Structure formats: C-alpha cells, structure tokens
mmCIF file of N, CA and C in Angstrom:
data_model
loop_
_atom_site.group_PDB
_atom_site.id
_atom_site.type_symbol
_atom_site.label_atom_id
_atom_site.label_comp_id
_atom_site.label_asym_id
_atom_site.label_seq_id
_atom_site.Cartn_x
_atom_site.Cartn_y
_atom_site.Cartn_z
ATOM 1 N N MET R 96 -0.713 11.359 -4.206
ATOM 2 C CA MET R 96 -0.794 12.795 -4.118
ATOM 3 C C MET R 96 -2.054 13.202 -3.358
ATOM 4 N N LEU R 97 -3.140 12.458 -3.584
ATOM 5 C CA LEU R 97 -4.394 12.814 -2.924
ATOM 6 C C LEU R 97 -4.311 12.571 -1.414
ATOM 7 N N CYS R 98 -3.879 11.371 -1.021
ATOM 8 C CA CYS R 98 -3.901 11.024 0.411
ATOM 9 C C CYS R 98 -2.853 11.778 1.223
ATOM 10 N N ARG R 99 -1.645 11.906 0.692
ATOM 11 C CA ARG R 99 -0.601 12.597 1.443
ATOM 12 C C ARG R 99 -0.554 14.081 1.125
ATOM 13 N N GLY R 100 -0.590 14.423 -0.135
ATOM 14 C CA GLY R 100 -0.428 15.817 -0.529
ATOM 15 C C GLY R 100 -1.591 16.706 -0.185
ATOM 16 N N TYR R 101 -2.804 16.201 -0.295
ATOM 17 C CA TYR R 101 -3.968 17.037 -0.028
ATOM 18 C C TYR R 101 -4.625 16.699 1.306
ATOM 19 N N ILE R 102 -5.059 15.450 1.463
ATOM 20 C CA ILE R 102 -5.830 15.079 2.651
ATOM 21 C C ILE R 102 -4.988 15.172 3.920
ATOM 22 N N LEU R 103 -3.847 14.479 3.961
ATOM 23 C CA LEU R 103 -3.009 14.499 5.163
ATOM 24 C C LEU R 103 -2.527 15.903 5.483
ATOM 25 N N ASN R 104 -2.101 16.615 4.478
ATOM 26 C CA ASN R 104 -1.594 17.971 4.675
ATOM 27 C C ASN R 104 -2.671 18.887 5.255
ATOM 28 N N ASN R 105 -3.884 18.824 4.723
ATOM 29 C CA ASN R 105 -4.971 19.668 5.226
ATOM 30 C C ASN R 105 -5.451 19.228 6.600
ATOM 31 N N LEU R 106 -5.504 17.937 6.848
ATOM 32 C CA LEU R 106 -5.913 17.464 8.169
ATOM 33 C C LEU R 106 -4.927 17.902 9.249
ATOM 34 N N MET R 107 -3.644 17.926 8.922
ATOM 35 C CA MET R 107 -2.635 18.334 9.912
ATOM 36 C C MET R 107 -2.764 19.800 10.294
ATOM 37 N N ASP R 108 -3.415 20.601 9.456
ATOM 38 C CA ASP R 108 -3.659 22.002 9.803
ATOM 39 C C ASP R 108 -4.721 22.149 10.883
ATOM 40 N N SER R 109 -5.608 21.140 10.988
ATOM 41 C CA SER R 109 -6.723 21.265 11.922
ATOM 42 C C SER R 109 -6.719 20.267 13.076
ATOM 43 N N MET R 110 -5.812 19.289 13.056
ATOM 44 C CA MET R 110 -5.758 18.310 14.150
ATOM 45 C C MET R 110 -4.345 17.760 14.278
ATOM 46 N N SER R 111 -4.165 16.873 15.235
ATOM 47 C CA SER R 111 -2.826 16.331 15.488
ATOM 48 C C SER R 111 -2.362 15.474 14.304
ATOM 49 N N PRO R 112 -1.049 15.391 14.116
ATOM 50 C CA PRO R 112 -0.520 14.556 13.025
ATOM 51 C C PRO R 112 -0.925 13.089 13.161
ATOM 52 N N TYR R 113 -1.086 12.600 14.383
ATOM 53 C CA TYR R 113 -1.441 11.197 14.586
ATOM 54 C C TYR R 113 -2.836 10.883 14.055
ATOM 55 N N TRP R 114 -3.816 11.709 14.420
ATOM 56 C CA TRP R 114 -5.179 11.508 13.916
ATOM 57 C C TRP R 114 -5.239 11.756 12.416
ATOM 58 N N SER R 115 -4.503 12.736 11.953
ATOM 59 C CA SER R 115 -4.453 13.016 10.514
ATOM 60 C C SER R 115 -3.918 11.808 9.758
ATOM 61 N N LEU R 116 -2.901 11.188 10.314
ATOM 62 C CA LEU R 116 -2.294 10.011 9.700
ATOM 63 C C LEU R 116 -3.267 8.841 9.664
ATOM 64 N N ILE R 117 -3.985 8.612 10.737
ATOM 65 C CA ILE R 117 -4.958 7.511 10.800
ATOM 66 C C ILE R 117 -6.095 7.739 9.806
ATOM 67 N N ILE R 118 -6.622 8.948 9.767
ATOM 68 C CA ILE R 118 -7.737 9.248 8.852
ATOM 69 C C ILE R 118 -7.294 9.148 7.389
ATOM 70 N N SER R 119 -6.136 9.711 7.065
ATOM 71 C CA SER R 119 -5.678 9.650 5.672
ATOM 72 C C SER R 119 -5.334 8.217 5.271
ATOM 73 N N SER R 120 -4.849 7.410 6.204
ATOM 74 C CA SER R 120 -4.559 6.001 5.910
ATOM 75 C C SER R 120 -5.840 5.210 5.690
ATOM 76 N N ALA R 121 -6.874 5.540 6.442
ATOM 77 C CA ALA R 121 -8.171 4.890 6.238
ATOM 78 C C ALA R 121 -8.727 5.245 4.861
ATOM 79 N N ILE R 122 -8.565 6.486 4.440
ATOM 80 C CA ILE R 122 -9.027 6.906 3.113
ATOM 81 C C ILE R 122 -8.199 6.224 2.020
ATOM 82 N N PHE R 123 -6.891 6.092 2.254
ATOM 83 C CA PHE R 123 -6.006 5.373 1.333
ATOM 84 C C PHE R 123 -6.481 3.927 1.177
ATOM 85 N N THR R 124 -6.823 3.287 2.292
ATOM 86 C CA THR R 124 -7.315 1.911 2.268
ATOM 87 C C THR R 124 -8.640 1.833 1.528
ATOM 88 N N LEU R 125 -9.532 2.765 1.803
ATOM 89 C CA LEU R 125 -10.831 2.791 1.139
ATOM 90 C C LEU R 125 -10.679 2.960 -0.368
ATOM 91 N N GLY R 126 -9.722 3.766 -0.780
ATOM 92 C CA GLY R 126 -9.477 3.979 -2.205
ATOM 93 C C GLY R 126 -9.004 2.732 -2.932
ATOM 94 N N HIS R 127 -8.391 1.805 -2.206
ATOM 95 C CA HIS R 127 -7.925 0.553 -2.793
ATOM 96 C C HIS R 127 -8.922 -0.593 -2.584
ATOM 97 N N SER R 128 -10.022 -0.337 -1.921
ATOM 98 C CA SER R 128 -10.887 -1.434 -1.484
ATOM 99 C C SER R 128 -11.982 -1.834 -2.468
ATOM 100 N N PHE R 129 -12.082 -1.167 -3.589
ATOM 101 C CA PHE R 129 -13.122 -1.507 -4.559
ATOM 102 C C PHE R 129 -12.655 -2.633 -5.471
ATOM 103 N N ASN R 130 -12.327 -3.749 -4.860
ATOM 104 C CA ASN R 130 -11.773 -4.878 -5.578
ATOM 105 C C ASN R 130 -12.424 -6.158 -5.083
ATOM 106 N N ASP R 131 -12.835 -6.998 -5.990
ATOM 107 C CA ASP R 131 -13.509 -8.242 -5.620
ATOM 108 C C ASP R 131 -12.605 -9.205 -4.855
ATOM 109 N N ASN R 132 -11.311 -9.116 -5.055
ATOM 110 C CA ASN R 132 -10.374 -10.064 -4.460
ATOM 111 C C ASN R 132 -9.781 -9.588 -3.141
ATOM 112 N N LEU R 133 -10.231 -8.479 -2.619
ATOM 113 C CA LEU R 133 -9.681 -7.927 -1.377
ATOM 114 C C LEU R 133 -10.041 -8.822 -0.198
ATOM 115 N N SER R 134 -9.057 -9.025 0.683
ATOM 116 C CA SER R 134 -9.249 -9.857 1.866
ATOM 117 C C SER R 134 -8.981 -9.036 3.118
ATOM 118 N N LEU R 135 -9.194 -9.643 4.263
ATOM 119 C CA LEU R 135 -8.890 -8.981 5.527
ATOM 120 C C LEU R 135 -7.415 -8.621 5.616
ATOM 121 N N PHE R 136 -6.559 -9.512 5.146
ATOM 122 C CA PHE R 136 -5.121 -9.219 5.138
ATOM 123 C C PHE R 136 -4.806 -8.061 4.197
ATOM 124 N N GLY R 137 -5.492 -8.027 3.063
ATOM 125 C CA GLY R 137 -5.293 -6.919 2.130
ATOM 126 C C GLY R 137 -5.672 -5.589 2.740
ATOM 127 N N ILE R 138 -6.804 -5.538 3.428
ATOM 128 C CA ILE R 138 -7.239 -4.302 4.087
ATOM 129 C C ILE R 138 -6.235 -3.892 5.159
ATOM 130 N N THR R 139 -5.811 -4.854 5.963
ATOM 131 C CA THR R 139 -4.835 -4.579 7.028
ATOM 132 C C THR R 139 -3.529 -4.065 6.448
ATOM 133 N N ASN R 140 -3.031 -4.741 5.423
ATOM 134 C CA ASN R 140 -1.755 -4.343 4.823
ATOM 135 C C ASN R 140 -1.844 -2.996 4.128
ATOM 136 N N LEU R 141 -2.971 -2.715 3.501
ATOM 137 C CA LEU R 141 -3.143 -1.404 2.868
ATOM 138 C C LEU R 141 -3.173 -0.286 3.902
ATOM 139 N N PHE R 142 -3.825 -0.535 5.044
ATOM 140 C CA PHE R 142 -3.853 0.471 6.099
ATOM 141 C C PHE R 142 -2.446 0.705 6.655
ATOM 142 N N ILE R 143 -1.706 -0.380 6.884
ATOM 143 C CA ILE R 143 -0.319 -0.254 7.373
ATOM 144 C C ILE R 143 0.534 0.489 6.347
ATOM 145 N N ALA R 144 0.342 0.185 5.065
ATOM 146 C CA ALA R 144 1.089 0.892 4.008
ATOM 147 C C ALA R 144 0.739 2.379 4.013
ATOM 148 N N GLY R 145 -0.536 2.702 4.225
ATOM 149 C CA GLY R 145 -0.944 4.107 4.311
ATOM 150 C C GLY R 145 -0.270 4.812 5.480
ATOM 151 N N ILE R 146 -0.166 4.121 6.613
ATOM 152 C CA ILE R 146 0.530 4.677 7.777
ATOM 153 C C ILE R 146 2.004 4.929 7.446
ATOM 154 N N LEU R 147 2.661 3.929 6.862
ATOM 155 C CA LEU R 147 4.091 4.067 6.547
ATOM 156 C C LEU R 147 4.346 5.160 5.517
ATOM 157 N N LEU R 148 3.503 5.221 4.490
ATOM 158 C CA LEU R 148 3.683 6.270 3.481
ATOM 159 C C LEU R 148 3.395 7.645 4.067
ATOM 160 N N GLY R 149 2.400 7.729 4.948
ATOM 161 C CA GLY R 149 2.090 9.001 5.607
ATOM 162 C C GLY R 149 3.200 9.461 6.534
ATOM 163 N N ILE R 150 3.802 8.508 7.246
ATOM 164 C CA ILE R 150 4.918 8.850 8.143
ATOM 165 C C ILE R 150 6.082 9.429 7.341
ATOM 166 N N THR R 151 6.342 8.838 6.171
ATOM 167 C CA THR R 151 7.449 9.365 5.361
ATOM 168 C C THR R 151 7.174 10.798 4.924
ATOM 169 N N TYR R 152 5.900 11.109 4.645
ATOM 170 C CA TYR R 152 5.572 12.484 4.275
ATOM 171 C C TYR R 152 5.685 13.426 5.474
ATOM 172 N N ILE R 153 5.163 13.004 6.628
ATOM 173 C CA ILE R 153 5.232 13.852 7.821
ATOM 174 C C ILE R 153 6.684 14.125 8.195
ATOM 175 N N TYR R 154 7.522 13.112 8.101
ATOM 176 C CA TYR R 154 8.925 13.256 8.483
ATOM 177 C C TYR R 154 9.713 14.112 7.492
ATOM 178 N N THR R 155 9.519 13.877 6.201
ATOM 179 C CA THR R 155 10.329 14.587 5.200
ATOM 180 C C THR R 155 9.684 15.859 4.679
ATOM 181 N N ARG R 156 8.341 15.955 4.775
ATOM 182 C CA ARG R 156 7.590 17.063 4.169
ATOM 183 C C ARG R 156 7.879 17.174 2.680
ATOM 184 N N ASN R 157 8.188 16.038 2.080
ATOM 185 C CA ASN R 157 8.484 15.967 0.666
ATOM 186 C C ASN R 157 7.539 14.937 0.049
ATOM 187 N N LEU R 158 6.658 15.357 -0.806
ATOM 188 C CA LEU R 158 5.666 14.469 -1.397
ATOM 189 C C LEU R 158 6.292 13.438 -2.329
ATOM 190 N N TRP R 159 7.458 13.736 -2.894
ATOM 191 C CA TRP R 159 8.096 12.806 -3.819
ATOM 192 C C TRP R 159 8.567 11.536 -3.130
ATOM 193 N N PHE R 160 8.893 11.606 -1.861
ATOM 194 C CA PHE R 160 9.383 10.409 -1.174
ATOM 195 C C PHE R 160 8.306 9.333 -1.067
ATOM 196 N N PRO R 161 7.108 9.612 -0.520
ATOM 197 C CA PRO R 161 6.090 8.559 -0.475
ATOM 198 C C PRO R 161 5.583 8.139 -1.853
ATOM 199 N N ILE R 162 5.550 9.058 -2.806
ATOM 200 C CA ILE R 162 5.141 8.691 -4.162
ATOM 201 C C ILE R 162 6.144 7.712 -4.755
ATOM 202 N N SER R 163 7.426 8.021 -4.627
ATOM 203 C CA SER R 163 8.471 7.139 -5.157
ATOM 204 C C SER R 163 8.467 5.796 -4.455
ATOM 205 N N LEU R 164 8.285 5.805 -3.145
ATOM 206 C CA LEU R 164 8.236 4.559 -2.376
ATOM 207 C C LEU R 164 7.065 3.688 -2.829
ATOM 208 N N HIS R 165 5.904 4.287 -3.032
ATOM 209 C CA HIS R 165 4.727 3.556 -3.485
ATOM 210 C C HIS R 165 4.942 2.989 -4.890
ATOM 211 N N LEU R 166 5.471 3.788 -5.796
ATOM 212 C CA LEU R 166 5.736 3.312 -7.156
ATOM 213 C C LEU R 166 6.769 2.191 -7.165
ATOM 214 N N PHE R 167 7.813 2.337 -6.363
ATOM 215 C CA PHE R 167 8.853 1.309 -6.283
ATOM 216 C C PHE R 167 8.280 0.013 -5.734
ATOM 217 N N TRP R 168 7.452 0.102 -4.680
ATOM 218 C CA TRP R 168 6.816 -1.070 -4.074
ATOM 219 C C TRP R 168 5.967 -1.801 -5.113
ATOM 220 N N ASN R 169 5.135 -1.069 -5.845
ATOM 221 C CA ASN R 169 4.291 -1.688 -6.857
ATOM 222 C C ASN R 169 5.113 -2.254 -8.010
ATOM 223 N N PHE R 170 6.169 -1.574 -8.395
ATOM 224 C CA PHE R 170 7.032 -2.042 -9.479
ATOM 225 C C PHE R 170 7.704 -3.358 -9.102
ATOM 226 N N ILE R 171 8.271 -3.426 -7.909
ATOM 227 C CA ILE R 171 8.950 -4.650 -7.456
ATOM 228 C C ILE R 171 7.957 -5.806 -7.375
ATOM 229 N N GLN R 172 6.777 -5.554 -6.822
ATOM 230 C CA GLN R 172 5.765 -6.608 -6.724
ATOM 231 C C GLN R 172 5.341 -7.138 -8.088
ATOM 232 N N GLY R 173 4.978 -6.236 -8.965
ATOM 233 C CA GLY R 173 4.383 -6.635 -10.233
ATOM 234 C C GLY R 173 5.368 -6.895 -11.344
ATOM 235 N N CYS R 174 6.212 -5.926 -11.628
ATOM 236 C CA CYS R 174 7.102 -6.015 -12.790
ATOM 237 C C CYS R 174 8.312 -6.902 -12.561
ATOM 238 N N VAL R 175 8.686 -7.134 -11.317
ATOM 239 C CA VAL R 175 9.839 -7.978 -11.038
ATOM 240 C C VAL R 175 9.407 -9.366 -10.561
ATOM 241 N N PHE R 176 8.549 -9.424 -9.538
ATOM 242 C CA PHE R 176 8.223 -10.708 -8.921
ATOM 243 C C PHE R 176 6.904 -11.328 -9.371
ATOM 244 N N ASP R 177 6.213 -10.747 -10.336
ATOM 245 C CA ASP R 177 5.027 -11.332 -10.961
ATOM 246 C C ASP R 177 3.829 -11.497 -10.035
ATOM 247 N N TYR R 178 3.761 -10.708 -8.977
ATOM 248 C CA TYR R 178 2.549 -10.692 -8.152
ATOM 249 C C TYR R 178 1.531 -9.764 -8.800
ATOM 250 N N ASN R 179 0.259 -10.030 -8.557
ATOM 251 C CA ASN R 179 -0.757 -9.057 -8.932
ATOM 252 C C ASN R 179 -0.573 -7.834 -8.049
ATOM 253 N N VAL R 180 -0.755 -6.664 -8.609
ATOM 254 C CA VAL R 180 -0.663 -5.425 -7.842
ATOM 255 C C VAL R 180 -2.082 -4.926 -7.647
ATOM 256 N N SER R 181 -2.595 -5.098 -6.436
ATOM 257 C CA SER R 181 -3.999 -4.780 -6.129
ATOM 258 C C SER R 181 -4.929 -5.434 -7.142
ATOM 259 N N ALA R 182 -4.666 -6.695 -7.414
ATOM 260 C CA ALA R 182 -5.448 -7.555 -8.312
ATOM 261 C C ALA R 182 -5.248 -7.235 -9.790
ATOM 262 N N LEU R 183 -4.328 -6.351 -10.129
ATOM 263 C CA LEU R 183 -4.024 -6.062 -11.534
ATOM 264 C C LEU R 183 -2.833 -6.907 -11.953
ATOM 265 N N ASN R 184 -2.959 -7.593 -13.059
ATOM 266 C CA ASN R 184 -1.872 -8.421 -13.561
ATOM 267 C C ASN R 184 -1.034 -7.586 -14.523
ATOM 268 N N VAL R 185 0.273 -7.522 -14.280
ATOM 269 C CA VAL R 185 1.181 -6.748 -15.130
ATOM 270 C C VAL R 185 2.278 -7.666 -15.640
ATOM 271 N N SER R 186 2.967 -7.254 -16.690
ATOM 272 C CA SER R 186 4.094 -8.025 -17.212
ATOM 273 C C SER R 186 5.249 -7.964 -16.240
ATOM 274 N N SER R 187 5.999 -9.058 -16.140
ATOM 275 C CA SER R 187 7.088 -9.075 -15.172
ATOM 276 C C SER R 187 8.332 -9.747 -15.736
ATOM 277 N N VAL R 188 9.449 -9.518 -15.057
ATOM 278 C CA VAL R 188 10.729 -10.109 -15.426
ATOM 279 C C VAL R 188 10.703 -11.606 -15.149
ATOM 280 N N PHE R 189 10.276 -11.984 -13.964
ATOM 281 C CA PHE R 189 10.193 -13.385 -13.562
ATOM 282 C C PHE R 189 8.749 -13.845 -13.651
ATOM 283 N N LYS R 190 8.549 -15.074 -14.036
ATOM 284 C CA LYS R 190 7.206 -15.650 -14.098
ATOM 285 C C LYS R 190 7.149 -16.844 -13.154
ATOM 286 N N PHE R 191 6.078 -16.921 -12.382
ATOM 287 C CA PHE R 191 5.858 -18.111 -11.576
ATOM 288 C C PHE R 191 4.369 -18.343 -11.421
ATOM 289 N N ASP R 192 4.018 -19.564 -11.201
ATOM 290 C CA ASP R 192 2.622 -19.928 -11.012
ATOM 291 C C ASP R 192 2.417 -20.338 -9.568
ATOM 292 N N MET R 193 1.403 -19.773 -8.945
ATOM 293 C CA MET R 193 1.036 -20.182 -7.600
ATOM 294 C C MET R 193 0.167 -21.425 -7.710
ATOM 295 N N LEU R 194 0.620 -22.515 -7.120
ATOM 296 C CA LEU R 194 -0.159 -23.739 -7.182
ATOM 297 C C LEU R 194 -1.438 -23.610 -6.377
ATOM 298 N N VAL R 195 -1.341 -22.953 -5.249
ATOM 299 C CA VAL R 195 -2.498 -22.729 -4.386
ATOM 300 C C VAL R 195 -2.569 -21.241 -4.088
ATOM 301 N N LYS R 196 -3.700 -20.638 -4.323
ATOM 302 C CA LYS R 196 -3.873 -19.218 -4.012
ATOM 303 C C LYS R 196 -4.575 -19.115 -2.668
ATOM 304 N N ASN R 197 -3.871 -18.541 -1.694
ATOM 305 C CA ASN R 197 -4.424 -18.473 -0.342
ATOM 306 C C ASN R 197 -3.935 -17.211 0.354
ATOM 307 N N SER R 198 -4.235 -17.092 1.645
ATOM 308 C CA SER R 198 -3.853 -15.901 2.400
ATOM 309 C C SER R 198 -2.358 -15.852 2.694
ATOM 310 N N PHE R 199 -1.663 -16.963 2.570
ATOM 311 C CA PHE R 199 -0.216 -16.951 2.789
ATOM 312 C C PHE R 199 0.504 -16.219 1.668
ATOM 313 N N ASN R 200 0.061 -16.428 0.423
ATOM 314 C CA ASN R 200 0.722 -15.786 -0.713
ATOM 315 C C ASN R 200 -0.086 -14.634 -1.312
ATOM 316 N N GLY R 201 -1.258 -14.359 -0.773
ATOM 317 C CA GLY R 201 -2.060 -13.226 -1.231
ATOM 318 C C GLY R 201 -3.117 -13.558 -2.257
ATOM 319 N N GLY R 202 -3.034 -14.737 -2.848
ATOM 320 C CA GLY R 202 -4.051 -15.159 -3.809
ATOM 321 C C GLY R 202 -4.189 -14.211 -4.982
ATOM 322 N N ASP R 203 -5.416 -13.977 -5.396
ATOM 323 C CA ASP R 203 -5.678 -13.139 -6.570
ATOM 324 C C ASP R 203 -5.448 -11.648 -6.309
ATOM 325 N N PHE R 204 -5.451 -11.235 -5.058
ATOM 326 C CA PHE R 204 -5.218 -9.819 -4.768
ATOM 327 C C PHE R 204 -3.745 -9.455 -4.924
ATOM 328 N N GLY R 205 -2.862 -10.387 -4.647
ATOM 329 C CA GLY R 205 -1.434 -10.137 -4.769
ATOM 330 C C GLY R 205 -0.763 -10.095 -3.413
ATOM 331 N N PHE R 206 0.497 -9.744 -3.413
ATOM 332 C CA PHE R 206 1.320 -9.776 -2.213
ATOM 333 C C PHE R 206 0.747 -8.930 -1.072
ATOM 334 N N LYS R 207 0.102 -7.825 -1.405
ATOM 335 C CA LYS R 207 -0.465 -6.952 -0.377
ATOM 336 C C LYS R 207 -1.557 -7.640 0.439
ATOM 337 N N GLY R 208 -2.095 -8.734 -0.066
ATOM 338 C CA GLY R 208 -3.134 -9.460 0.638
ATOM 339 C C GLY R 208 -2.627 -10.704 1.341
ATOM 340 N N SER R 209 -1.326 -10.763 1.627
ATOM 341 C CA SER R 209 -0.745 -11.990 2.181
ATOM 342 C C SER R 209 -0.270 -11.829 3.622
ATOM 343 N N TRP R 210 -0.107 -12.967 4.266
ATOM 344 C CA TRP R 210 0.516 -13.012 5.595
ATOM 345 C C TRP R 210 1.958 -12.514 5.491
ATOM 346 N N LEU R 211 2.628 -12.861 4.418
ATOM 347 C CA LEU R 211 4.027 -12.481 4.244
ATOM 348 C C LEU R 211 4.214 -10.979 4.287
ATOM 349 N N CYS R 212 3.278 -10.253 3.747
ATOM 350 C CA CYS R 212 3.387 -8.789 3.691
ATOM 351 C C CYS R 212 3.284 -8.187 5.098
ATOM 352 N N ILE R 213 2.512 -8.809 5.977
ATOM 353 C CA ILE R 213 2.378 -8.300 7.344
ATOM 354 C C ILE R 213 3.710 -8.391 8.081
ATOM 355 N N TYR R 214 4.434 -9.476 7.831
ATOM 356 C CA TYR R 214 5.706 -9.658 8.538
ATOM 357 C C TYR R 214 6.759 -8.856 7.857
#
C-alpha cells in the first residue's frame, strides 16, 4: 500500500510514470533490505518485483491487484514450497531441506535471493 498506493501514485502526479516506477521500486527494495541474509540477487529480484508490482498498479489503477499478487507470491513461496520469505521462516505444506544454501536456491534469504527467481 505504501509503495504503490501512496508513493507511486503521488510521484506520478509530478513526473513521468517510468521515473515514478523506478523510484518507488527502489524504495520497495530498500524497505526489504534490512536483512542480514540479503544478497545481490535478492536486491536485484526485489527491484524487479517492485517494477512488476508497480506496472500492475499503473495498468489497472487498482491497488488490490498488486497487493493480492504480492501476498500470493509470498504465500506460494513460504506456505506451500517451504522457502524462507525474505528470510522469515513460515509453516508450509511441503517440507524440504536444502543440502547446500547458495545463490542458486537463495540460501537463507529464500527464493527471492536466487538465480532461479531471476529467470
């Protein structure tokens, strides 16, 4: 609600939607960056996620769409596939153990910090 509903919406009143989208995505990334397990891939993926969520708001002008998309993304990652969600461990339907925690699988940060998420 903060990044799309307030920041992006207000920035679009004073500048182009493209710059507004980049700035609000950077703020979205910064808001998720206070984590010890954050990696370069995590920062990159969070910025890309901010862009995608912002585009959905610009296109639909409906705040519920990016909110629902973000909640669904986090739910699938954590509650279904047992990944950490921004380094938070949640209960999940499936349980698996990562033998090696690295940038391919996201390590302690979770799927958002992985090579897989970029592709």
